[in-house]
PDB file of C-alpha atoms in Angstrom:
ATOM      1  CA  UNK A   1       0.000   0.000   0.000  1.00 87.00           C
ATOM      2  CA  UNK A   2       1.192   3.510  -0.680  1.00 95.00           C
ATOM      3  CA  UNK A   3       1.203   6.376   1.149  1.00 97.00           C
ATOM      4  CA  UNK A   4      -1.321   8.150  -1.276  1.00 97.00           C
ATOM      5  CA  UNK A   5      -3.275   5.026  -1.236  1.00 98.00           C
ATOM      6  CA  UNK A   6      -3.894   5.711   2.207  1.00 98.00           C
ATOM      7  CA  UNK A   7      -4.636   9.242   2.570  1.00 98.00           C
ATOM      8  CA  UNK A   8      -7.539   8.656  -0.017  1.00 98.00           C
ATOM      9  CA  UNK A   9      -8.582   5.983   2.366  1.00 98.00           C
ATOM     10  CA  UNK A  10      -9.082   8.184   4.842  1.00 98.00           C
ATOM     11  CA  UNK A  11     -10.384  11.012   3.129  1.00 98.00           C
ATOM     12  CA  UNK A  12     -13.301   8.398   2.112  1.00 98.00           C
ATOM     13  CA  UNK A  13     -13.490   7.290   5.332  1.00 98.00           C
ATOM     14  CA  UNK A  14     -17.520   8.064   6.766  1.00 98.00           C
ATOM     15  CA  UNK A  15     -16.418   8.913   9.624  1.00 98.00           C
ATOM     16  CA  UNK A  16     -14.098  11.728   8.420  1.00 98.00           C
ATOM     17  CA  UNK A  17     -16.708  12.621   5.693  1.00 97.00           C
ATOM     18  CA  UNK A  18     -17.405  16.163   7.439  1.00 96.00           C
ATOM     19  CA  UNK A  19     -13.567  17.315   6.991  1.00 97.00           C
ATOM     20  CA  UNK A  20     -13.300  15.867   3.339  1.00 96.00           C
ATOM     21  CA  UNK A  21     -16.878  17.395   2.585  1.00 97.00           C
ATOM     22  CA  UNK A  22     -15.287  20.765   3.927  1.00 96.00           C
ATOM     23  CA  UNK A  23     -12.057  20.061   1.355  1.00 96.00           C
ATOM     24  CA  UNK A  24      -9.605  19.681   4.749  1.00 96.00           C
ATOM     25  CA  UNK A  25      -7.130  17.098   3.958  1.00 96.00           C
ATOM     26  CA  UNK A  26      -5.555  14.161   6.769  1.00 98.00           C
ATOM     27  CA  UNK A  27      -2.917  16.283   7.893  1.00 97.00           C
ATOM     28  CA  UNK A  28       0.244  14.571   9.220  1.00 98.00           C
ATOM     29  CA  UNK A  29       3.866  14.878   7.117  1.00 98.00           C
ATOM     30  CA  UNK A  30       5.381  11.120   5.901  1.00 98.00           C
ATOM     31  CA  UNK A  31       8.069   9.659   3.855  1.00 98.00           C
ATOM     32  CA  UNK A  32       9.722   6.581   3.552  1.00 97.00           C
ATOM     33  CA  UNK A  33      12.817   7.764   4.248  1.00 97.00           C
ATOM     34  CA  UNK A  34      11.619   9.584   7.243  1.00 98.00           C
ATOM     35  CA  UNK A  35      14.687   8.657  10.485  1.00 98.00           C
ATOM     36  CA  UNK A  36      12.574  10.623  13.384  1.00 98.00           C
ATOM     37  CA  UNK A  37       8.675   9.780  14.101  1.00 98.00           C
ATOM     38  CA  UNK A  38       6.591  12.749  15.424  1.00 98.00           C
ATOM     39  CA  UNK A  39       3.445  11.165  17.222  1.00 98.00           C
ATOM     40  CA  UNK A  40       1.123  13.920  18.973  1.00 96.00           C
ATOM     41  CA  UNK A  41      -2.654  14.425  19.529  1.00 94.00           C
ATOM     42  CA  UNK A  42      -4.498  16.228  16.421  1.00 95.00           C
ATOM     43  CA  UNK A  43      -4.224  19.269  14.559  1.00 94.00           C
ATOM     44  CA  UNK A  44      -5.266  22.623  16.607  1.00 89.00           C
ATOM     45  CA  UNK A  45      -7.784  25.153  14.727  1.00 88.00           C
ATOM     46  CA  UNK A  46      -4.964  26.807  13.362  1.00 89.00           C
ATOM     47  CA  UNK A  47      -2.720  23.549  11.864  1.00 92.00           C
ATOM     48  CA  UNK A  48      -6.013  22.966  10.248  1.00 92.00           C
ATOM     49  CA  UNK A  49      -6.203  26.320   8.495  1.00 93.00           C
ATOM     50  CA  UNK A  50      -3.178  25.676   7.138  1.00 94.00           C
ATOM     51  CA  UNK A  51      -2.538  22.444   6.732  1.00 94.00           C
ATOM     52  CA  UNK A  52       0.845  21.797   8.196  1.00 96.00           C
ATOM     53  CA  UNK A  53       1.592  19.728  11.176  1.00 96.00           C
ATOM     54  CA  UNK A  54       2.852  22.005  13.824  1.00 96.00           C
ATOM     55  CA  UNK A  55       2.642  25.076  11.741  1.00 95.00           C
ATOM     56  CA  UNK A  56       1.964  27.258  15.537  1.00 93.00           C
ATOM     57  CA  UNK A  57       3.041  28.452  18.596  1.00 93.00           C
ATOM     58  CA  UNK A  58       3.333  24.426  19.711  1.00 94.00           C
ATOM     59  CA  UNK A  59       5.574  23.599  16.678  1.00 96.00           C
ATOM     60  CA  UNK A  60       8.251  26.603  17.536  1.00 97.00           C
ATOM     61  CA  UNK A  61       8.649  24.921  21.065  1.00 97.00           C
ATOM     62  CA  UNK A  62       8.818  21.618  19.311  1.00 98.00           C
ATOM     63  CA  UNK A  63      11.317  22.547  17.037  1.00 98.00           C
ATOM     64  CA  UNK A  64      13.399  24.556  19.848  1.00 98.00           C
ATOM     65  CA  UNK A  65      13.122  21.153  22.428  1.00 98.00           C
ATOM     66  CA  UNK A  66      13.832  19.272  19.190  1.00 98.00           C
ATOM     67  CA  UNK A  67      17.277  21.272  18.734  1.00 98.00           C
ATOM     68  CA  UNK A  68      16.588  21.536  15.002  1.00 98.00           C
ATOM     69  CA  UNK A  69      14.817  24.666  12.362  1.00 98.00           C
ATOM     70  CA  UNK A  70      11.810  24.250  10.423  1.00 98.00           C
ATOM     71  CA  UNK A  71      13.741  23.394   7.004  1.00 98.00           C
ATOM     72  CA  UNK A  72      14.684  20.022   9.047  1.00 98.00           C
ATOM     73  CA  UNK A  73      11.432  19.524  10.852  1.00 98.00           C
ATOM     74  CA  UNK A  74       9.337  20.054   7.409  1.00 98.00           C
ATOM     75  CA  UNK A  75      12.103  17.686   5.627  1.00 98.00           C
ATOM     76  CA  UNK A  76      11.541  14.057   4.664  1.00 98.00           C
ATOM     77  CA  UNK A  77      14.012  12.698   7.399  1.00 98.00           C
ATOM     78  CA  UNK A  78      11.145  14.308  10.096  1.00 98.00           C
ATOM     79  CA  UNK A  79       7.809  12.217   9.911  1.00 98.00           C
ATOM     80  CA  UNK A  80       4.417  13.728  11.919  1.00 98.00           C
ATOM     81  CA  UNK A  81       1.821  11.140  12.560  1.00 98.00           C
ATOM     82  CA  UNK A  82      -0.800  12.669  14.908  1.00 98.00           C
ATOM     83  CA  UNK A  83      -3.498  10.715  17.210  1.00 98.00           C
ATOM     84  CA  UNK A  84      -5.912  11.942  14.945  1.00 98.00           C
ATOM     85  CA  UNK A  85      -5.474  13.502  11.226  1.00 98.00           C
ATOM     86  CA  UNK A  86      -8.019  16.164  11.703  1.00 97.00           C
ATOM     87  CA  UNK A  87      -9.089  18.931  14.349  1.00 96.00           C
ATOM     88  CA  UNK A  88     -11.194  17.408  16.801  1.00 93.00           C
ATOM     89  CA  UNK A  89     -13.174  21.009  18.202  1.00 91.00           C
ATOM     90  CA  UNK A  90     -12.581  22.545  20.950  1.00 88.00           C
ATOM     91  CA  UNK A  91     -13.372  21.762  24.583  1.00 86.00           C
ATOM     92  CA  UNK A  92     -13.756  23.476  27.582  1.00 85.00           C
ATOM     93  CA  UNK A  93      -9.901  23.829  28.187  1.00 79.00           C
ATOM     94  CA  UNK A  94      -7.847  23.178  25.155  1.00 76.00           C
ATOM     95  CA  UNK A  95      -9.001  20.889  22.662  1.00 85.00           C
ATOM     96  CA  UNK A  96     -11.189  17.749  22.038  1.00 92.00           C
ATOM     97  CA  UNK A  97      -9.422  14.250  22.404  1.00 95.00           C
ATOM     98  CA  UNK A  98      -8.118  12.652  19.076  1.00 97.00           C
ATOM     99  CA  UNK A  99     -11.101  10.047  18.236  1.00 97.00           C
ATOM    100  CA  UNK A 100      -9.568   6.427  18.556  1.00 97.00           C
ATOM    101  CA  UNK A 101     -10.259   4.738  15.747  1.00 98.00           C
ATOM    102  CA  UNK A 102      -7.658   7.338  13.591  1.00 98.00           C
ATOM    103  CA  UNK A 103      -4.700   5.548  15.396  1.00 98.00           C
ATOM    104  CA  UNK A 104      -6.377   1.924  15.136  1.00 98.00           C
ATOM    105  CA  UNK A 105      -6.926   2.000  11.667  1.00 98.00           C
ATOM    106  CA  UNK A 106      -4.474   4.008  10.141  1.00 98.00           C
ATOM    107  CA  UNK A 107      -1.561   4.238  12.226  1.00 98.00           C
ATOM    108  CA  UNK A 108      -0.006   0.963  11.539  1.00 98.00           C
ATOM    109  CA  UNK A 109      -0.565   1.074   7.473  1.00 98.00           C
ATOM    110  CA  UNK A 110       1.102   4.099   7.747  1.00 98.00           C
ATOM    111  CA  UNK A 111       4.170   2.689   9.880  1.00 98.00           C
ATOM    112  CA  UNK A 112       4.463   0.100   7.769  1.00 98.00           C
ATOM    113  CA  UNK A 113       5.418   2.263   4.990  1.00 98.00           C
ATOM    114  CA  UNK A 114       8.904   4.239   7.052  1.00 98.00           C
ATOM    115  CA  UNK A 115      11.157   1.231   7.615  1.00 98.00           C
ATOM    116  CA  UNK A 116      13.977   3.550   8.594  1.00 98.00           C
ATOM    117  CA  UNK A 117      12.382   5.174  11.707  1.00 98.00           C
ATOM    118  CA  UNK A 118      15.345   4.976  14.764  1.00 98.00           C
ATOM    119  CA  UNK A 119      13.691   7.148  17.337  1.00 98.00           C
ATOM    120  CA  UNK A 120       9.939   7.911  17.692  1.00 98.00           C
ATOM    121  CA  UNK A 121       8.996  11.055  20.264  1.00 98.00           C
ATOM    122  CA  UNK A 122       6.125  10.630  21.765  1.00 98.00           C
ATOM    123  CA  UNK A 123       4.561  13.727  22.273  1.00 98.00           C
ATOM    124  CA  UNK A 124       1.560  14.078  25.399  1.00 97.00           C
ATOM    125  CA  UNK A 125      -0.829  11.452  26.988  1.00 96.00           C
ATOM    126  CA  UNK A 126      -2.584   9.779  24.141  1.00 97.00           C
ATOM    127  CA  UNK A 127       0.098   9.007  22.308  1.00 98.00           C
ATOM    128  CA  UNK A 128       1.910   7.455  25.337  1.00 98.00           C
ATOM    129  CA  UNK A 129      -1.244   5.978  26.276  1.00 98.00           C
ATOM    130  CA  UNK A 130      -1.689   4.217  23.367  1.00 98.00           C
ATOM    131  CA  UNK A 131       2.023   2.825  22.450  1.00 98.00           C
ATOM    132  CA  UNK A 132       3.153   2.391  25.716  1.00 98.00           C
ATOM    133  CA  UNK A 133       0.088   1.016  27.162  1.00 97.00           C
ATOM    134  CA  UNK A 134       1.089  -0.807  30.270  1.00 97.00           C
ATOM    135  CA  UNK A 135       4.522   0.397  30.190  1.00 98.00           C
ATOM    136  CA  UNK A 136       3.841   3.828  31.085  1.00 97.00           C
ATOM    137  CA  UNK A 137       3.735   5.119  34.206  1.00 98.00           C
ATOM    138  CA  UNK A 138       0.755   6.221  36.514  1.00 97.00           C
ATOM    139  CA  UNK A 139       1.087   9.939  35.231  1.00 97.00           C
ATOM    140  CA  UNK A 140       2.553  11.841  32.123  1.00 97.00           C
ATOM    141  CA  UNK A 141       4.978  13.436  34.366  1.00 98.00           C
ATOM    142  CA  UNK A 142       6.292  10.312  35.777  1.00 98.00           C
ATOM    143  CA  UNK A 143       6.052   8.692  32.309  1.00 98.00           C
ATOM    144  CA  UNK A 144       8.011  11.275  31.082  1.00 98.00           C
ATOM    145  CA  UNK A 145      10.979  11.723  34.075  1.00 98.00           C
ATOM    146  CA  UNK A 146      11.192   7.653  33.370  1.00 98.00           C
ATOM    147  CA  UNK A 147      11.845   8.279  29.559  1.00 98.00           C
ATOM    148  CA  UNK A 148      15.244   6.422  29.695  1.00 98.00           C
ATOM    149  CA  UNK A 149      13.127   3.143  29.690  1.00 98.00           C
ATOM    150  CA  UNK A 150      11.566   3.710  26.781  1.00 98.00           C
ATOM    151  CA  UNK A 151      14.548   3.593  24.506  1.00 98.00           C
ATOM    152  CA  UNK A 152      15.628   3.396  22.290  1.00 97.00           C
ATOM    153  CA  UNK A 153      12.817   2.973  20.590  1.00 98.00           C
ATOM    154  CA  UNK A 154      10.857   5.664  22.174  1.00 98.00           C
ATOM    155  CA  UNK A 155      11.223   9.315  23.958  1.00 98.00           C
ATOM    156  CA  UNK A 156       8.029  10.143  25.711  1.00 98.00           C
ATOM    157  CA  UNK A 157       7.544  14.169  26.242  1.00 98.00           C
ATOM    158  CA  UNK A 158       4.807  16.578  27.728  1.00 98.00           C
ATOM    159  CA  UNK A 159       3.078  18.650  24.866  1.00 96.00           C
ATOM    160  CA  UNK A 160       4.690  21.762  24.360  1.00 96.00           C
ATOM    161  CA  UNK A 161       1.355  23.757  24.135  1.00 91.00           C
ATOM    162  CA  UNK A 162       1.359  27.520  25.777  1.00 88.00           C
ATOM    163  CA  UNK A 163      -1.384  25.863  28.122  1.00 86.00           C
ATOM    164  CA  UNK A 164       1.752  23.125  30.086  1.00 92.00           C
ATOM    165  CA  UNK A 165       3.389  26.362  30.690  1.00 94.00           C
ATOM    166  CA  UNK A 166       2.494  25.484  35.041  1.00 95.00           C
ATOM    167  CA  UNK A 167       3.613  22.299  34.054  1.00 97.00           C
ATOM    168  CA  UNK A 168       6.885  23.195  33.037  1.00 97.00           C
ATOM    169  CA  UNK A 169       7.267  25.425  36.046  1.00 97.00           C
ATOM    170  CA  UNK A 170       6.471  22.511  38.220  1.00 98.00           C
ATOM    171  CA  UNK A 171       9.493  20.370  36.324  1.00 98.00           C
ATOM    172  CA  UNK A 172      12.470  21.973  35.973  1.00 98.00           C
ATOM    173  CA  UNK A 173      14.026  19.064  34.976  1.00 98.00           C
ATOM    174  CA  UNK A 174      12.533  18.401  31.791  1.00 98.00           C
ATOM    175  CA  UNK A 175      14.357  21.296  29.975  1.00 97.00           C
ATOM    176  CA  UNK A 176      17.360  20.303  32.275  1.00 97.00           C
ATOM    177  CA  UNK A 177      17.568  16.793  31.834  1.00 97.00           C
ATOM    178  CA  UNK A 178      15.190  15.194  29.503  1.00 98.00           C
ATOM    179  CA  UNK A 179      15.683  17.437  26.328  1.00 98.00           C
ATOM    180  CA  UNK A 180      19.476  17.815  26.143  1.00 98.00           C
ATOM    181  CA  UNK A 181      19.126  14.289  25.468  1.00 98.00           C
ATOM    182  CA  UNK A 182      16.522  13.983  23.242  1.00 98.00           C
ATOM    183  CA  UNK A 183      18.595  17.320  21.481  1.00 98.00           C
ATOM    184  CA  UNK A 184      21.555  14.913  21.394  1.00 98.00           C
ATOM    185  CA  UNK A 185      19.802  11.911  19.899  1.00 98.00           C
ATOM    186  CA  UNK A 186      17.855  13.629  17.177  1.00 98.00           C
ATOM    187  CA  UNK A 187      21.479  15.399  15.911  1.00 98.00           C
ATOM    188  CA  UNK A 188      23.531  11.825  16.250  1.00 98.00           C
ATOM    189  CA  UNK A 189      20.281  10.227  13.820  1.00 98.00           C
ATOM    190  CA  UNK A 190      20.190  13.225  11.209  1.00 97.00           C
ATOM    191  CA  UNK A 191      23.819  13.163  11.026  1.00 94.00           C
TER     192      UNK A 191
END
C-alpha cells in the first residue's frame, strides 16, 4: 500500500466525511525515508487552516526542544503522525481528544510504509497511552521523568502547548535533563 493510497482511504473514510466534505485534507507529514517519528494528539484550529503539522506556537517549542529549524522539521528525514489527522473542536480547556479509531486503523498502514524510523517522540498522553500502554507510568509526568526506559525505541515528552506552561514550572528538569538528550539523539540520527 502507498502512502497516497492511504490518505484517499481516509479522506473516504464516513467517519471523516465532514472534513473531506469541507475540502480539509488528513494532515500529518510522511516519507519513507523519514529517520525521526513525530506522534502527537491532532491538529489545533490553526494547523487545520493551514494544513501543516505544527505550523503554531506548539511547533516553535517543538522545534526549539527538538534542537533543530523548520527546514529540518518540514524535511523528509522528520515524519508527523498525529493521534488523529483532523481537528477534533474545541473543549472546555484546550481541545477535544483525538477520536480512537484514527490511530487503530491508520496508524499501523502508515508505519508500515517508514522502515527507517530509529527514534519515535512521543509527544503528550494519548500518544503514550496508546504505544506504551502498560509500560507507562501512573502519570505523564512520571512517564516522562522515566523516559530512559523507553529507549531506544521511544522518547516520551509533555506537549509543548502555551497551556503546560504550570507544568513546566512545576518540572524543571525536563528542559534540564530530559531534552538535552533527546537534542543529542535527534542530531547523532540526522547526522
Amino acid at each position: 500500500m502507498t502512502f497516497d493510497k492511504i490518505i484517499e482511504e481516509i479522506k473516504n473514510d464516513p467517519r471523516n466525511e465532514e472534513y473531506t466534505k469541507r475540502a480539509i485534507d488528513p494532515i500529518f507529514q510522511v516519507d519513507k525515508d523519514a529517520k525521526v517519528l513525530l506522534i502527537g494528539q491532532a491538529p489545533g484550529r490553526v494547523v487545520e487552516e493551514t494544513g501543516i503539522s505544527f505550523n503554531d506556537k506548539s511547533g516553535d517549542k517543538l522545534r526549539y526542544w527538538m534542537g533543530i529549524d523548520r527546514d529540518i522539521f518540514y524535511s523528509k528525514e522528520i515524519a508527523i503522525l498525529p493521534m488523529d489527522f483532523y481537528y477534533p473542536g474545541k473543549a472546555k480547556q484546550g481541545d477535544l481528544p483525538p477520536r480512537k479509531f484514527i490511530a487503530e486503523d491508520y496508524h499501523q498502514k502508515i508505519l508500515d510504509q517508514m522502515p527507517n524510523i530509529k527514534l519515535t517522540i512521543l509527544i503528550g498522553a494519548y500518544s503514550q497511552k496508546y504505544y506504551l500502554g502498560k509500560k507507562r507510568k501512573k502519570n505523564l509526568t512520571q512517564t516522562v521523568k522515566n523516559y530512559k526506559e523507553y529507549l531506544p525505541e521511544y522518547f516520551p515528552i509533555v506537549h509543548p502547548s502555551p497551556l503546560n506552561i504550570g507544568w513546566l514550572k512545576k518540572n524543571p528538569w525536563f528542559e534540564e535533563d530530559n531534552l538535552p538528550d533527546l537534542q543529542k539523539r535527534i542530531e547523532q540520527i540526522l547526522s
